[in-house]
Coordinates of C-alpha atoms in Angstrom, one line a residue:
M1 CA 155.4 57.8 176.4
E2 CA 154.1 61.4 176.1
N3 CA 152.3 61.9 172.8
T4 CA 154.1 64.8 171.1
Q5 CA 152.3 64.4 167.6
Q6 CA 151.7 67.8 166.1
R7 CA 148.3 68.7 164.6
V8 CA 148.5 69.1 160.8
G9 CA 146.5 72.0 159.4
V10 CA 145.5 72.6 155.9
I11 CA 146.1 76.3 155.2
G12 CA 144.8 76.4 151.7
G13 CA 145.3 75.4 148.1
V14 CA 145.2 76.4 144.5
R15 CA 144.9 74.9 141.1
I16 CA 144.8 76.0 137.5
P17 CA 141.5 75.3 135.5
F18 CA 141.6 71.6 134.3
C19 CA 141.1 71.2 130.7
R20 CA 140.8 68.5 127.9
N21 CA 144.2 67.3 126.6
N22 CA 145.5 68.8 123.4
T23 CA 143.8 72.2 124.2
A24 CA 145.0 75.1 126.2
Y25 CA 148.0 73.3 128.0
M26 CA 149.2 71.2 125.1
D27 CA 152.5 72.8 125.0
V28 CA 153.0 73.6 128.8
G29 CA 153.8 70.2 130.3
N30 CA 154.1 69.1 133.9
F31 CA 156.9 71.3 134.6
G32 CA 155.1 74.6 133.5
M33 CA 151.9 73.6 135.1
S34 CA 153.8 72.8 138.4
V35 CA 155.6 76.0 138.5
K36 CA 152.3 77.9 138.0
V37 CA 150.5 76.4 140.8
L38 CA 153.4 76.5 143.2
G39 CA 154.1 80.1 142.3
A40 CA 150.4 80.9 142.9
L41 CA 150.6 79.3 146.3
V42 CA 153.7 81.3 147.1
E43 CA 152.0 84.6 146.0
R44 CA 148.8 83.7 147.9
F45 CA 150.5 83.1 151.3
G46 CA 153.5 85.3 151.0
L47 CA 156.1 82.6 150.9
H48 CA 158.8 84.3 148.7
G49 CA 162.1 83.2 149.9
V50 CA 160.8 81.0 152.6
E51 CA 162.3 77.6 153.2
L52 CA 159.8 74.9 153.7
G53 CA 160.4 71.4 155.2
E54 CA 159.4 69.6 152.0
V55 CA 157.5 70.0 148.8
A56 CA 156.0 66.7 147.5
M57 CA 154.7 66.8 143.9
G58 CA 153.9 64.1 141.6
A59 CA 153.0 63.1 138.1
V60 CA 151.8 59.8 136.7
I61 CA 152.7 60.5 133.1
K62 CA 156.0 62.3 132.9
H63 CA 159.3 62.3 130.8
S64 CA 162.4 60.6 132.2
S65 CA 163.9 64.1 132.5
E66 CA 161.3 65.0 135.1
W67 CA 162.6 62.4 137.5
N68 CA 162.4 65.0 140.2
L69 CA 159.8 67.3 139.0
A70 CA 159.0 68.7 142.5
R71 CA 162.5 69.9 143.1
E72 CA 162.8 71.5 139.6
A73 CA 159.4 73.3 139.9
L74 CA 160.0 74.6 143.3
L75 CA 163.2 76.2 142.2
S76 CA 161.2 78.3 139.8
S77 CA 158.3 79.0 142.3
G78 CA 159.8 81.7 144.5
L79 CA 160.4 79.5 147.5
A80 CA 163.9 79.3 149.1
A81 CA 166.3 77.2 146.9
T82 CA 167.1 75.3 150.1
T83 CA 163.6 73.8 150.2
P84 CA 163.8 70.0 149.3
G85 CA 161.5 68.4 146.8
I86 CA 160.3 64.7 146.3
T87 CA 158.5 63.4 143.3
T88 CA 156.0 60.5 143.7
A89 CA 153.3 58.6 141.7
R90 CA 150.4 56.4 142.9
A91 CA 148.1 57.0 139.9
C92 CA 144.9 58.9 140.7
G93 CA 145.8 59.1 144.5
T94 CA 149.1 60.7 143.9
S95 CA 148.6 64.2 145.5
L96 CA 146.4 62.9 148.4
D97 CA 149.3 60.6 149.0
N98 CA 151.7 63.6 148.9
T99 CA 149.4 65.3 151.3
I100 CA 149.8 62.3 153.6
I101 CA 153.6 62.3 153.2
I102 CA 153.9 66.0 154.2
A103 CA 151.3 65.5 156.9
N104 CA 153.1 62.6 158.5
K105 CA 156.4 64.6 158.5
I106 CA 154.6 67.5 160.3
A107 CA 152.9 65.3 162.8
A108 CA 156.1 63.6 163.6
G109 CA 157.8 67.0 164.2
Q110 CA 160.3 66.5 161.5
I111 CA 159.1 69.6 159.6
E112 CA 156.9 72.5 160.3
A113 CA 155.3 73.1 157.0
G114 CA 155.2 71.8 153.4
I115 CA 153.4 71.7 150.1
A116 CA 151.7 68.7 148.5
G117 CA 150.4 68.6 144.9
G118 CA 150.5 67.1 141.6
S119 CA 150.4 67.6 137.8
D120 CA 149.5 65.6 134.9
T121 CA 149.2 66.0 131.1
T122 CA 148.1 63.6 128.4
S123 CA 148.9 66.2 125.7
D124 CA 152.7 65.9 126.3
V125 CA 153.3 62.2 126.7
P126 CA 156.6 60.4 126.5
I127 CA 157.1 58.6 123.3
V128 CA 159.9 56.1 123.3
F129 CA 161.7 53.8 121.0
S130 CA 160.5 50.3 120.4
Q131 CA 162.0 47.6 122.5
R132 CA 164.0 46.1 119.5
L133 CA 165.4 49.6 118.6
R134 CA 166.3 50.3 122.2
K135 CA 168.2 47.0 122.3
R136 CA 169.9 47.8 119.0
L137 CA 171.1 51.2 120.1
L138 CA 172.5 49.9 123.4
A139 CA 174.3 47.2 121.7
V140 CA 175.7 49.9 119.2
N141 CA 176.9 51.8 122.3
R142 CA 178.7 48.8 123.6
A143 CA 180.5 48.0 120.4
K144 CA 184.1 49.0 120.4
T145 CA 185.1 50.0 116.9
P146 CA 183.4 52.1 114.3
I147 CA 183.0 49.0 112.1
E148 CA 181.5 46.9 114.9
K149 CA 179.1 49.8 115.7
L150 CA 178.0 49.9 111.9
K151 CA 177.6 46.2 111.6
T152 CA 175.5 46.1 114.9
A153 CA 173.4 49.0 113.7
V154 CA 172.4 47.3 110.3
R155 CA 172.3 43.6 111.2
G156 CA 168.8 42.4 110.9
F157 CA 167.4 45.9 110.9
S158 CA 163.7 46.2 110.1
L159 CA 161.8 49.5 109.5
S160 CA 159.2 48.2 111.9
E161 CA 161.7 49.0 114.7
L162 CA 161.2 52.6 114.0
K163 CA 157.5 52.5 115.2
P164 CA 157.4 54.5 118.4
S165 CA 155.9 53.3 121.7
F166 CA 153.3 55.3 123.5
P167 CA 152.2 55.0 127.2
G168 CA 149.8 52.2 127.8
V169 CA 146.4 52.8 129.2
A170 CA 145.7 49.1 130.1
E171 CA 146.4 47.4 133.4
P172 CA 149.6 45.4 132.9
R173 CA 148.2 42.3 134.8
T174 CA 145.0 42.1 132.9
G175 CA 145.4 44.0 129.6
M176 CA 142.2 45.7 130.3
S177 CA 141.7 49.5 130.5
M178 CA 140.3 51.1 133.6
G179 CA 137.0 51.7 131.7
D180 CA 136.8 48.1 130.8
H181 CA 137.3 47.1 134.4
C182 CA 134.6 49.6 135.5
E183 CA 132.2 48.2 133.0
K184 CA 132.6 44.8 134.7
M185 CA 132.0 46.5 138.1
A186 CA 128.8 48.2 136.7
K187 CA 127.5 44.9 135.6
E188 CA 128.3 43.1 138.8
W189 CA 126.6 45.8 141.0
H190 CA 123.7 46.3 138.4
I191 CA 124.4 49.9 137.9
G192 CA 122.4 51.2 135.1
R193 CA 123.1 53.8 132.4
Q194 CA 120.5 56.3 133.6
E195 CA 121.9 56.3 137.1
Q196 CA 125.3 57.0 135.7
D197 CA 124.1 59.8 133.5
R198 CA 122.2 61.3 136.3
L199 CA 125.2 61.4 138.5
A200 CA 127.2 63.1 135.8
L201 CA 124.6 65.6 135.2
E202 CA 124.5 66.5 138.8
S203 CA 128.2 67.0 138.8
H204 CA 128.0 69.5 136.1
R205 CA 125.1 71.4 137.7
K206 CA 126.9 71.6 141.1
L207 CA 130.2 72.8 139.6
A208 CA 128.4 75.4 137.5
A209 CA 126.6 76.6 140.6
A210 CA 129.8 76.8 142.6
Y211 CA 131.5 78.9 140.0
E212 CA 128.4 81.3 139.8
S213 CA 128.5 81.6 143.7
G214 CA 132.2 82.5 143.6
F215 CA 133.3 79.5 145.7
F216 CA 136.3 78.9 143.4
E217 CA 137.7 82.5 143.2
D218 CA 140.5 81.9 145.5
L219 CA 141.0 78.2 144.6
V220 CA 141.4 78.5 140.8
V221 CA 144.0 80.7 139.3
P222 CA 143.5 81.8 135.5
F223 CA 145.9 80.1 133.2
R224 CA 146.4 80.3 129.4
G225 CA 143.2 82.2 128.9
L226 CA 141.1 79.7 131.0
K227 CA 139.1 80.8 134.1
R228 CA 137.0 77.8 134.4
D229 CA 137.4 74.1 133.9
G230 CA 137.3 73.1 130.2
F231 CA 135.0 70.0 130.9
L232 CA 132.2 71.9 132.5
R233 CA 129.0 71.6 130.4
P234 CA 126.4 73.7 132.4
D235 CA 123.9 73.2 129.6
T236 CA 124.1 69.4 129.4
T237 CA 120.8 67.4 130.0
L238 CA 120.0 63.8 130.5
E239 CA 118.7 63.8 127.0
K240 CA 122.0 64.8 125.6
L241 CA 123.9 62.4 127.8
A242 CA 121.6 59.6 126.6
T243 CA 122.7 60.0 123.0
L244 CA 126.3 59.2 123.7
K245 CA 127.4 55.8 122.6
P246 CA 129.3 53.4 124.9
A247 CA 133.1 54.1 125.2
F248 CA 134.3 50.8 126.3
D249 CA 132.0 47.8 125.8
K250 CA 130.9 48.5 122.3
S251 CA 130.3 45.0 121.1
S252 CA 127.7 43.5 123.4
G253 CA 125.2 46.3 123.3
L254 CA 125.3 46.2 127.2
G255 CA 127.9 48.8 127.7
T256 CA 126.9 51.7 129.9
L257 CA 130.0 53.8 130.3
T258 CA 130.2 56.8 128.0
A259 CA 132.4 59.9 127.3
G260 CA 129.5 61.7 129.3
N261 CA 129.7 59.7 132.5
S262 CA 133.5 58.9 132.5
T263 CA 136.3 61.4 133.0
G264 CA 138.1 62.5 129.9
L265 CA 141.8 62.7 129.3
S266 CA 142.8 65.9 131.2
D267 CA 145.7 68.4 131.8
G268 CA 146.1 70.3 135.0
A269 CA 147.8 70.8 138.4
A270 CA 147.0 71.6 142.0
A271 CA 148.8 72.1 145.3
V272 CA 148.1 72.6 149.0
L273 CA 149.9 74.1 151.9
L274 CA 150.1 72.3 155.2
A275 CA 151.6 73.3 158.4
N276 CA 151.5 72.9 162.3
D277 CA 149.7 75.4 164.4
A278 CA 152.9 77.3 165.5
W279 CA 154.2 77.8 162.0
A280 CA 150.8 79.1 160.9
A281 CA 150.3 81.4 163.8
K282 CA 153.8 82.8 163.4
R283 CA 153.1 83.8 159.8
G284 CA 149.7 85.0 160.6
L285 CA 148.0 82.3 158.5
K286 CA 144.7 80.7 159.3
I287 CA 144.2 77.1 159.3
Q288 CA 141.0 75.9 157.4
A289 CA 140.9 72.3 158.7
Y290 CA 143.0 69.5 160.1
L291 CA 144.0 66.2 158.5
R292 CA 143.0 63.7 161.1
D293 CA 143.8 60.5 159.6
A294 CA 144.3 58.6 156.3
E295 CA 144.2 55.0 155.0
V296 CA 145.5 53.2 151.9
S297 CA 144.3 49.9 150.7
A298 CA 144.4 47.4 147.7
V299 CA 142.2 44.7 146.3
D300 CA 143.0 41.6 144.3
F301 CA 141.5 42.8 140.9
V302 CA 143.7 40.2 139.1
H303 CA 141.4 37.5 140.6
G304 CA 138.1 39.0 140.4
E305 CA 137.7 41.9 142.7
G306 CA 136.6 45.3 141.2
L307 CA 139.6 47.4 140.2
L308 CA 138.2 50.5 141.7
M309 CA 136.7 49.1 144.9
A310 CA 139.7 49.5 147.2
P311 CA 138.3 52.6 148.9
T312 CA 135.4 50.5 150.2
V313 CA 138.0 48.6 152.2
A314 CA 140.1 51.6 153.4
V315 CA 137.2 53.7 154.6
P316 CA 135.8 51.2 157.2
R317 CA 139.4 50.6 158.6
M318 CA 139.8 54.4 159.1
L319 CA 136.3 54.7 160.7
A320 CA 137.0 52.0 163.1
R321 CA 140.1 53.6 164.4
H322 CA 138.2 56.7 165.4
G323 CA 134.9 55.1 166.5
L324 CA 133.1 56.7 163.6
T325 CA 130.2 55.6 161.3
L326 CA 129.8 56.4 157.6
Q327 CA 127.1 58.9 158.5
D328 CA 129.3 61.0 160.9
F329 CA 130.3 63.4 158.2
D330 CA 129.3 66.8 156.9
F331 CA 130.8 66.3 153.5
Y332 CA 131.9 63.5 151.3
E333 CA 134.3 63.9 148.5
I334 CA 134.4 60.9 146.3
H335 CA 136.5 61.2 143.2
E336 CA 134.4 60.5 140.1
A337 CA 136.7 58.5 137.9
F338 CA 133.6 57.0 136.5
A339 CA 130.0 57.6 137.6
A340 CA 129.6 53.8 137.7
Q341 CA 132.6 53.5 140.0
V342 CA 131.0 56.0 142.6
L343 CA 127.9 54.1 142.5
C344 CA 129.4 50.7 143.0
T345 CA 131.2 52.1 146.0
L346 CA 128.1 53.5 147.6
R347 CA 126.2 50.4 146.9
A348 CA 128.8 48.1 148.3
W349 CA 128.7 50.1 151.7
E350 CA 124.9 49.6 151.6
S351 CA 125.3 45.9 151.0
A352 CA 124.9 43.6 154.1
D353 CA 126.6 40.7 152.1
Y354 CA 129.6 42.8 151.0
C355 CA 130.1 44.4 154.3
K356 CA 129.9 41.1 156.2
N357 CA 131.9 38.8 153.7
R358 CA 134.4 41.2 152.3
L359 CA 134.8 43.8 155.0
G360 CA 134.2 41.5 158.0
L361 CA 131.6 44.0 159.5
D362 CA 128.6 43.1 161.6
A363 CA 126.2 45.4 159.6
P364 CA 126.4 47.4 156.5
L365 CA 128.0 50.7 156.7
G366 CA 124.8 52.2 155.2
S367 CA 124.0 55.0 152.9
I368 CA 125.2 58.7 152.9
D369 CA 123.2 61.9 152.6
P370 CA 123.2 62.9 148.8
A371 CA 123.0 66.5 149.9
R372 CA 126.5 66.2 151.4
F373 CA 128.1 64.3 148.5
N374 CA 130.4 66.2 146.0
V375 CA 128.5 69.4 146.8
H376 CA 130.3 71.5 144.3
G377 CA 130.8 68.8 141.7
S378 CA 133.8 66.5 141.1
S379 CA 135.9 64.8 138.4
L380 CA 133.2 64.2 135.9
A381 CA 132.7 67.9 135.4
I382 CA 136.0 69.3 136.6
G383 CA 138.4 66.8 134.8
H384 CA 140.9 64.5 136.1
P385 CA 144.6 65.1 135.6
F386 CA 145.6 62.1 137.5
A387 CA 148.1 63.4 140.0
A388 CA 146.3 66.7 140.6
T389 CA 143.0 65.4 141.8
G390 CA 143.8 64.7 145.4
A391 CA 145.3 68.1 146.1
R392 CA 142.2 69.6 144.3
I393 CA 139.8 67.7 146.6
V394 CA 141.9 68.5 149.8
A395 CA 141.7 72.2 149.1
T396 CA 138.0 72.0 148.3
L397 CA 137.1 70.2 151.3
A398 CA 139.2 72.3 153.7
K399 CA 137.4 75.4 152.3
L400 CA 134.0 73.9 152.7
L401 CA 134.8 73.0 156.4
E402 CA 136.1 76.5 157.0
Q403 CA 132.9 78.1 155.5
K404 CA 130.7 75.9 157.7
G405 CA 132.7 76.8 160.8
S406 CA 133.1 73.2 162.0
G407 CA 132.6 69.7 160.9
R408 CA 134.1 66.6 159.4
G409 CA 134.7 65.5 155.8
L410 CA 135.6 62.3 154.1
I411 CA 137.9 61.9 151.1
S412 CA 137.8 58.7 148.9
I413 CA 139.9 58.3 145.8
C414 CA 140.3 55.1 143.7
T415 CA 143.4 54.4 141.7
A416 CA 144.8 52.3 138.9
G417 CA 146.4 49.1 140.1
G418 CA 143.5 48.4 142.3
M419 CA 144.3 50.7 145.1
G420 CA 142.6 53.4 147.2
V421 CA 143.6 56.4 149.1
T422 CA 141.3 57.9 151.6
A423 CA 141.5 60.5 154.4
I424 CA 139.5 62.5 157.1
L425 CA 139.5 66.3 157.4
E426 CA 138.1 68.0 160.4
R427 CA 137.5 71.5 161.8
P428 CA 136.9 71.4 165.5

C-alpha cells in the first residue's frame, strides 16, 4: 500500500509568562488564559477568521462548566467559529498529548492544520460540597412534595456536612503526593540534595540567560503586567537553596526535596500551531521543525515502581523504532517536575541493571551531553501549570531546531498516575 502519511510541521507557539498561584492570574482562570494564548497565536500567524481542522486544549484542574474549554476558548480567539475543539487531560503530559492528537490527524490526512495547547490554574480551583451534602441535595431533588423535601433536608443533618471538598493532591491508589513518591525515587536511586539543588540552580541560570538573549521575545506574550516567568530567580545560589527545609519528607531528617528543587503551584497557558507542508506553504508560513514520532507509557507504581519513571520506558521504545541511540540528539527537553525525578531518569538510562532487567536492553542507553540538556531552563525555573508544559516545550524545542538550522530533539515528560509522554522533533 502506498504510504500517504503527511509530514507534521510545528509552525510555532506562544505562551503567557507562568507565575505562582494566587498572584497575577488569580482571577483569570483557565478560560481567560486559554483565550489569551489562542488569540496571541491567531495574531502572530494571521489566522483571523480561519477555519482549522481542530483545536485541542486541556486543563487538569478545571470547573465542571469548562467541560469543553477548547471550544469555548477558540470561539473568543478570532478563529472561525466553524473550528471544532476538544478538551483533554493527562496530567503533566496534557498539551504534548494534544500535540500528538493534532499531529496524528494531520499525518492521516484528516485535517491540514490545528492548534494544541493547555492551561492550568491552582488559584481558581473547583470547590465542591462534601459527599454527604451532595447525597442529601440529590435526595431533596428527588422528593416529590414540599413536606418530603423539607424532611429530607433536615433529617440527620450535621454542620460538618457544610465543610467543602478541595481537589486532592495525592495519588488515589497510594494516598501519597507526587513529592512523596519522588522522595522514594530519590532514595532508591541515591540522588543527593546537593545534586538536586545544583540542577535547580542551572535551570534558573539558563532561563535568565535566555531572557537576556531575547530568545523568548516571540514565544512569551506579556500578560497581566508580567513579561517574564514569576518563578525565575536569577540571583539564587547553592547557598540559598541549601537553607530550604524539606518539603515532603519532614520527619526522618532524610528528605531532600525542597521548594527550591521542586516545581511550585503554577498558573499559565501555552499553545502551538501545527500543519502539513501544503497548508503552511499556501499561507506563507515557515515550518520550524517536524514531529517525527511519539510514545506514551505507564509503570506499575502501585506495586513499587517509581511514579515518575515511565519516560524511561517510553524513550527506548521510540528510539528502537527509528534505529536511534540516546546520544543521537542535539537537544534534550526533559520536564523538571522535580530535580530528583530528572536525575533518577538519567541515572536509570545509565544503569546496566535497569536497562537489562526493566527495559530488556542488551546495554545501557548511556548518558547525555549536559550541554544539550534543557539549554534554556525548564520547569524548575519557569513553573509548571500542568496542562501547559508540553506545548511550552514543543514551541521551545522547535525554535531551537530552527535556530540551529537542522537537528533532532527529544522531549520527555513524566505525569501523575505513573505515565510518561515522549516525542521526537526534527529539522532536516
